[in-house]
mmCIF file of C-alpha atoms in Angstrom:
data_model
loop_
_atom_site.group_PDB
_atom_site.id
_atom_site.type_symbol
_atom_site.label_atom_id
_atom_site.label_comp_id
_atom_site.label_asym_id
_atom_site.label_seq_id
_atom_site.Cartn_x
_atom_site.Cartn_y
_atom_site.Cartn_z
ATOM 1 C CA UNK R 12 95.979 77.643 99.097
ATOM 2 C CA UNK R 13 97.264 74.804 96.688
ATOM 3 C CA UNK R 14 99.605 75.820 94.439
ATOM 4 C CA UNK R 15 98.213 77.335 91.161
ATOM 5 C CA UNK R 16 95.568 78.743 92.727
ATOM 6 C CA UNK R 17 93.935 82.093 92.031
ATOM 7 C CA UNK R 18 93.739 85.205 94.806
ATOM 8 C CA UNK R 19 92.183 88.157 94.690
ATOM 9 C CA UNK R 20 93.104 90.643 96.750
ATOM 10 C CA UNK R 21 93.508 94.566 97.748
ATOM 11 C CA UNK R 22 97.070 96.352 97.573
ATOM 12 C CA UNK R 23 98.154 99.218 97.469
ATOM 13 C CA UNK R 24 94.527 101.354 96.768
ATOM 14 C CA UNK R 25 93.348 98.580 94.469
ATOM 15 C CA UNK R 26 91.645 95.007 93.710
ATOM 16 C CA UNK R 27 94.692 92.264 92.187
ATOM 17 C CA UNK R 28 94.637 88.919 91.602
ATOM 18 C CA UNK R 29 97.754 86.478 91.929
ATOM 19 C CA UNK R 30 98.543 82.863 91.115
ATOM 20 C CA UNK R 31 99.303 81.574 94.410
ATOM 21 C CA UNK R 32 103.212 80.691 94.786
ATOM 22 C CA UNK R 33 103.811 83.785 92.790
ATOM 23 C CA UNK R 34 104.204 87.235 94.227
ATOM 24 C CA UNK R 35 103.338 89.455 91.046
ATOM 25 C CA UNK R 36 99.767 90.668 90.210
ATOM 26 C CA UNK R 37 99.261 88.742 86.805
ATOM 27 C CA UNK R 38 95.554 91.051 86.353
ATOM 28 C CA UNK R 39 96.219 94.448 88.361
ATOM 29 C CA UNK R 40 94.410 98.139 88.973
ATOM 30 C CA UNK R 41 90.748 96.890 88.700
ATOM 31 C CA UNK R 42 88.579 99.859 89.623
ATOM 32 C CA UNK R 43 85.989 97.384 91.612
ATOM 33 C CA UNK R 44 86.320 94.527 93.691
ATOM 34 C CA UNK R 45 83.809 92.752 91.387
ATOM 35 C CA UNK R 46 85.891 93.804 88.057
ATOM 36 C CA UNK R 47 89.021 91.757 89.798
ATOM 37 C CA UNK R 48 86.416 88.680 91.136
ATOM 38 C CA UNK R 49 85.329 88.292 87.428
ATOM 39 C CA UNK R 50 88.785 88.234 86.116
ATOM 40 C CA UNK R 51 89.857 85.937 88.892
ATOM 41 C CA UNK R 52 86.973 83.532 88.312
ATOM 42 C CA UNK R 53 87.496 83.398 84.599
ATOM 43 C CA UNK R 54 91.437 82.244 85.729
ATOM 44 C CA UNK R 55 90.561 79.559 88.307
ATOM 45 C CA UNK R 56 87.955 78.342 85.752
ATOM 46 C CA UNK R 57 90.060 78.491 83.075
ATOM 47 C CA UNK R 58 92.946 76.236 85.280
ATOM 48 C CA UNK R 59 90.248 74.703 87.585
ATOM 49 C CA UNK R 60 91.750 75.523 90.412
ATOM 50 C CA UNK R 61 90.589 77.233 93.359
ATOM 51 C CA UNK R 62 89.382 80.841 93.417
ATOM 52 C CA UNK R 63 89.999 82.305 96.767
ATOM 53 C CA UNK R 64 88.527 86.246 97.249
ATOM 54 C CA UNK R 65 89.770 88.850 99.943
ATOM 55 C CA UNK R 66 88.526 91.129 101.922
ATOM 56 C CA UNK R 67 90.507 94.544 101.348
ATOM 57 C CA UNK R 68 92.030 93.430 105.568
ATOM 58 C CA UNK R 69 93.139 90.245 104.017
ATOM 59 C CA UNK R 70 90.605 88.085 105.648
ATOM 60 C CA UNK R 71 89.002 85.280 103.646
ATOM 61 C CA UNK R 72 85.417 86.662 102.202
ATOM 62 C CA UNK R 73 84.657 83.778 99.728
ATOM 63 C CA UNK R 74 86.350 80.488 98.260
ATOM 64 C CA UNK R 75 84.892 78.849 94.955
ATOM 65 C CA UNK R 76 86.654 75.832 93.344
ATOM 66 C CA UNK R 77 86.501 75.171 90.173
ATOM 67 C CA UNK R 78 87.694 71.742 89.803
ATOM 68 C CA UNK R 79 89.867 68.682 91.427
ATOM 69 C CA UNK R 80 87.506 68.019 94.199
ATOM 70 C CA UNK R 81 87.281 65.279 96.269
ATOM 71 C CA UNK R 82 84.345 62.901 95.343
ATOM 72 C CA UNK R 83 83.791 60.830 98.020
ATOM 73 C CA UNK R 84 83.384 63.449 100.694
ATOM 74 C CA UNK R 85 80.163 62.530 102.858
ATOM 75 C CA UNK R 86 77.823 65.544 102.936
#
């Protein structure tokens, strides 16, 4: 992940999100996994960065960006 970017994740019995480069939960305790991919979202929008989302093992489910992409990428 670049730096800045948002993570949302599962510790410790429930959904967080993170600003990558940081280890403290800045949005913490969501009830669902969609609560915490909503606030995430709204972050990574909000700093158009990358929003990447977690499975609760810690494997990559989804990646969104929200800004700074490459534009001359064939494809």
């Amino acid at each position: 992940m670049a730096q800045g970017d948002i993570e949302t994740y599962w510790e410790d019995g429930s959904w967080k999100n993170r600003r990558e480069g940081t280890d403290r939960a800045f949005g913490a305790g969501y009830g669902t996994k969609d609560e915490a991919i909503a606030a995430g979202r709204e972050a990574a929008q909000a700093d158009k960065v990358e929003h990447v989302i977690k499975n609760q093992d810690g494997s990559i489910s989804e990646k969104n960006s929200y800004g700074h992409d490459p534009r001359n990428v064939p494809g």
